[in-house]
């Protein structure tokens, strides 16, 4: 798909870890005192309907249903209001994660960076200021709901996250921010269909295939 006009895929992909209390708890982590940031490479992106490939290096690949924020302006050092104005729209994101490698590696580049580990789509949908609080995100595997989170329960809200990231690095049109996953992450196996839905924004569905497929 065309991600935003003139761009076939996101620029940098900035992710927030441990942004929902119940998810932090399910992995045995404390909530961070500032947003915990990491990056996924743009080469990891797949769109609605494309396959997620389980890599041979991992035995525990998991789904993470997330609300994605797409940046529409070049911004640096902004307040929350300017941050919200810089948002082009919202998308579904599956921050696919090799949980075993996340645990054993000291940082998350490999666990989060495999090809096909960032499912995004189906379209970038704009919202009026403040409406992000009404968003919900749902993760399903083979039609069974595994995750159901509300943006209102985020530890750091979306404008604060965008402003925080822009205090570190220039955000540019087409950059994607994955705002963290609610509780209920779980394994993906070959043959599964994993869906991420944000009511009012859309749904993506991706088949999961095994190594070598
Ligand atoms: Mg995540």
Short mmCIF file of C-alpha atoms and ligand atoms in Angstrom, two decimals:
data_model
loop_
_atom_site.label_atom_id
_atom_site.label_comp_id
_atom_site.label_asym_id
_atom_site.label_seq_id
_atom_site.Cartn_x
_atom_site.Cartn_y
_atom_site.Cartn_z
CA UNK A 1 0.00 0.00 0.00
CA UNK A 2 0.94 3.65 -0.17
CA UNK A 3 1.62 4.43 3.49
CA UNK A 4 1.21 8.18 3.23
CA UNK A 5 1.08 10.07 -0.07
CA UNK A 6 4.44 9.64 -1.77
CA UNK A 7 5.79 7.02 0.66
CA UNK A 8 5.48 3.25 0.27
CA UNK A 9 6.46 2.43 3.83
CA UNK A 10 7.10 4.15 7.15
CA UNK A 11 10.29 6.06 7.85
CA UNK A 12 11.67 5.26 11.26
CA UNK A 13 9.53 3.16 13.56
CA UNK A 14 9.74 4.26 17.19
CA UNK A 15 8.12 1.95 19.74
CA UNK A 16 7.15 2.40 23.36
CA UNK A 17 7.62 -0.53 25.76
CA UNK A 18 5.63 -1.20 28.95
CA UNK A 19 2.98 1.46 28.43
CA UNK A 20 0.07 -0.47 29.97
CA UNK A 21 0.25 -1.50 33.64
CA UNK A 22 -1.28 -4.96 33.16
CA UNK A 23 1.08 -5.83 30.30
CA UNK A 24 4.15 -4.71 32.27
CA UNK A 25 2.93 -6.91 35.12
CA UNK A 26 2.33 -9.98 32.92
CA UNK A 27 5.99 -9.93 31.88
CA UNK A 28 7.16 -9.22 35.43
CA UNK A 29 8.28 -5.63 34.73
CA UNK A 30 7.81 -2.37 36.60
CA UNK A 31 6.19 0.58 34.85
CA UNK A 32 8.90 2.96 33.60
CA UNK A 33 9.11 6.51 34.96
CA UNK A 34 9.71 7.87 31.44
CA UNK A 35 8.59 6.34 28.11
CA UNK A 36 10.81 3.37 27.26
CA UNK A 37 11.79 3.70 23.58
CA UNK A 38 13.17 1.27 21.05
CA UNK A 39 13.29 1.08 17.25
CA UNK A 40 12.09 -1.39 14.65
CA UNK A 41 13.58 -1.26 11.15
CA UNK A 42 11.32 -0.17 8.26
CA UNK A 43 12.37 -3.40 6.50
CA UNK A 44 10.19 -5.29 9.02
CA UNK A 45 6.96 -3.81 7.65
CA UNK A 46 4.23 -5.93 6.11
CA UNK A 47 0.72 -4.77 5.30
CA UNK A 48 -2.76 -6.22 5.69
CA UNK A 49 -2.95 -9.75 4.27
CA UNK A 50 0.80 -10.29 3.97
CA UNK A 51 2.46 -13.16 5.82
CA UNK A 52 4.36 -12.99 9.09
CA UNK A 53 7.29 -15.41 8.88
CA UNK A 54 8.49 -17.19 12.03
CA UNK A 55 12.32 -17.06 12.01
CA UNK A 56 14.32 -20.24 12.72
CA UNK A 57 16.26 -18.44 15.50
CA UNK A 58 13.21 -18.18 17.80
CA UNK A 59 10.91 -20.68 19.47
CA UNK A 60 8.57 -18.08 20.97
CA UNK A 61 7.19 -15.44 18.62
CA UNK A 62 4.35 -13.37 20.08
CA UNK A 63 1.79 -10.84 18.85
CA UNK A 64 1.56 -7.34 20.34
CA UNK A 65 -1.57 -5.41 19.29
CA UNK A 66 -0.86 -1.67 19.31
CA UNK A 67 -2.24 1.70 18.33
CA UNK A 68 0.08 3.18 15.69
CA UNK A 69 0.57 6.92 15.27
CA UNK A 70 1.73 8.27 11.90
CA UNK A 71 3.58 11.57 11.86
CA UNK A 72 2.63 14.17 9.23
CA UNK A 73 5.06 17.03 9.87
CA UNK A 74 8.72 17.66 10.62
CA UNK A 75 8.91 18.47 14.33
CA UNK A 76 11.48 18.71 17.13
CA UNK A 77 11.14 20.00 20.72
CA UNK A 78 7.37 20.47 20.80
CA UNK A 79 4.70 20.55 23.50
CA UNK A 80 1.78 18.14 23.71
CA UNK A 81 -0.55 20.37 21.72
CA UNK A 82 1.97 20.74 18.87
CA UNK A 83 2.55 16.99 19.09
CA UNK A 84 -1.08 16.24 18.47
CA UNK A 85 -1.13 18.67 15.55
CA UNK A 86 1.83 16.80 13.99
CA UNK A 87 -0.11 13.51 13.86
CA UNK A 88 -1.32 12.57 10.35
CA UNK A 89 -3.46 9.69 11.61
CA UNK A 90 -3.72 6.33 13.28
CA UNK A 91 -3.11 2.73 12.10
CA UNK A 92 -3.17 -0.77 13.52
CA UNK A 93 0.26 -2.18 14.40
CA UNK A 94 1.35 -5.68 15.36
CA UNK A 95 4.72 -5.29 17.11
CA UNK A 96 5.67 -8.93 16.54
CA UNK A 97 8.32 -10.00 19.06
CA UNK A 98 10.61 -13.00 19.52
CA UNK A 99 10.05 -13.15 23.27
CA UNK A 100 12.81 -15.69 23.94
CA UNK A 101 15.41 -13.55 22.14
CA UNK A 102 14.13 -10.41 23.85
CA UNK A 103 14.87 -12.15 27.14
CA UNK A 104 18.34 -13.46 26.24
CA UNK A 105 19.69 -10.50 24.22
CA UNK A 106 20.63 -7.44 26.29
CA UNK A 107 18.63 -5.19 23.96
CA UNK A 108 15.77 -5.79 21.57
CA UNK A 109 17.06 -5.11 18.06
CA UNK A 110 17.00 -8.77 17.02
CA UNK A 111 13.84 -9.75 18.91
CA UNK A 112 11.87 -6.92 17.35
CA UNK A 113 13.63 -6.52 14.02
CA UNK A 114 13.06 -9.64 11.91
CA UNK A 115 11.55 -9.19 8.45
CA UNK A 116 7.72 -9.23 8.65
CA UNK A 117 7.74 -8.36 12.39
CA UNK A 118 5.84 -5.07 11.94
CA UNK A 119 2.36 -5.55 10.49
CA UNK A 120 0.75 -2.18 9.73
CA UNK A 121 -2.47 -0.91 8.20
CA UNK A 122 -5.03 -0.94 6.75
CA UNK A 123 -4.93 2.87 6.19
CA UNK A 124 -3.83 6.01 8.01
CA UNK A 125 -7.01 7.50 9.51
CA UNK A 126 -6.99 11.05 10.93
CA UNK A 127 -8.80 11.92 14.17
CA UNK A 128 -9.83 15.21 15.73
CA UNK A 129 -7.66 16.42 18.64
CA UNK A 130 -8.36 14.54 21.88
CA UNK A 131 -10.20 11.68 20.19
CA UNK A 132 -7.21 9.34 20.61
CA UNK A 133 -8.43 8.76 24.18
CA UNK A 134 -11.47 6.92 22.82
CA UNK A 135 -9.43 4.37 20.85
CA UNK A 136 -9.38 0.69 21.71
CA UNK A 137 -7.10 -1.97 20.30
CA UNK A 138 -7.98 -5.63 19.96
CA UNK A 139 -5.72 -8.58 19.12
CA UNK A 140 -7.19 -11.86 17.89
CA UNK A 141 -5.63 -15.16 16.91
CA UNK A 142 -7.77 -17.44 14.74
CA UNK A 143 -10.80 -15.34 15.62
CA UNK A 144 -10.29 -15.64 19.40
CA UNK A 145 -9.74 -12.39 21.31
CA UNK A 146 -6.40 -12.35 23.16
CA UNK A 147 -5.92 -8.63 23.83
CA UNK A 148 -8.31 -5.75 24.33
CA UNK A 149 -6.87 -2.47 25.53
CA UNK A 150 -8.04 1.11 25.81
CA UNK A 151 -5.91 4.15 25.02
CA UNK A 152 -7.35 5.76 28.13
CA UNK A 153 -5.41 3.15 30.16
CA UNK A 154 -2.02 4.06 28.68
CA UNK A 155 0.66 4.95 31.22
CA UNK A 156 1.86 7.77 28.92
CA UNK A 157 -0.77 9.27 26.60
CA UNK A 158 -0.21 9.72 22.89
CA UNK A 159 0.59 13.48 22.76
CA UNK A 160 3.05 13.05 25.65
CA UNK A 161 4.74 10.15 23.84
CA UNK A 162 5.09 12.11 20.59
CA UNK A 163 6.48 15.13 22.44
CA UNK A 164 8.88 12.93 24.41
CA UNK A 165 10.24 11.28 21.26
CA UNK A 166 10.56 14.68 19.56
CA UNK A 167 12.71 15.85 22.48
CA UNK A 168 15.21 13.18 21.40
CA UNK A 169 14.99 13.00 17.61
CA UNK A 170 13.42 14.94 14.76
CA UNK A 171 10.14 13.35 13.71
CA UNK A 172 9.36 13.46 10.02
CA UNK A 173 6.36 12.77 7.78
CA UNK A 174 5.84 9.02 7.51
CA UNK A 175 7.49 8.12 10.79
CA UNK A 176 5.48 5.55 12.75
CA UNK A 177 5.13 5.34 16.52
CA UNK A 178 3.88 2.11 18.13
CA UNK A 179 2.41 3.15 21.47
CA UNK A 180 2.72 -0.07 23.45
CA UNK A 181 0.66 -3.20 23.88
CA UNK A 182 -2.00 -4.04 26.47
CA UNK A 183 -2.07 -7.31 28.43
CA UNK A 184 -2.70 -10.64 26.73
CA UNK A 185 0.35 -11.13 24.51
CA UNK A 186 0.78 -14.73 23.45
CA UNK A 187 2.38 -17.13 21.00
CA UNK A 188 1.97 -17.28 17.24
CA UNK A 189 2.36 -20.59 15.44
CA UNK A 190 2.45 -21.53 11.77
CA UNK A 191 -1.04 -21.64 10.32
CA UNK A 192 -2.44 -18.95 12.63
CA UNK A 193 -4.23 -15.86 11.37
CA UNK A 194 -3.46 -12.88 13.60
CA UNK A 195 -5.73 -9.86 13.49
CA UNK A 196 -5.34 -6.39 14.98
CA UNK A 197 -8.41 -4.18 15.09
CA UNK A 198 -8.85 -0.58 16.18
CA UNK A 199 -12.59 0.08 16.01
CA UNK A 200 -13.20 3.15 13.85
CA UNK A 201 -9.74 2.86 12.27
CA UNK A 202 -9.73 -0.62 10.71
CA UNK A 203 -8.48 -4.18 10.94
CA UNK A 204 -5.42 -6.01 9.61
CA UNK A 205 -5.20 -9.79 9.27
CA UNK A 206 -1.91 -11.60 8.66
CA UNK A 207 -1.31 -15.32 8.16
CA UNK A 208 1.63 -16.78 10.08
CA UNK A 209 3.98 -19.18 8.31
CA UNK A 210 6.89 -21.26 9.60
CA UNK A 211 10.60 -20.94 8.93
CA UNK A 212 11.56 -21.66 5.35
CA UNK A 213 8.06 -20.96 4.03
MG1 LIG B 1 5.27 -3.49 21.70
#
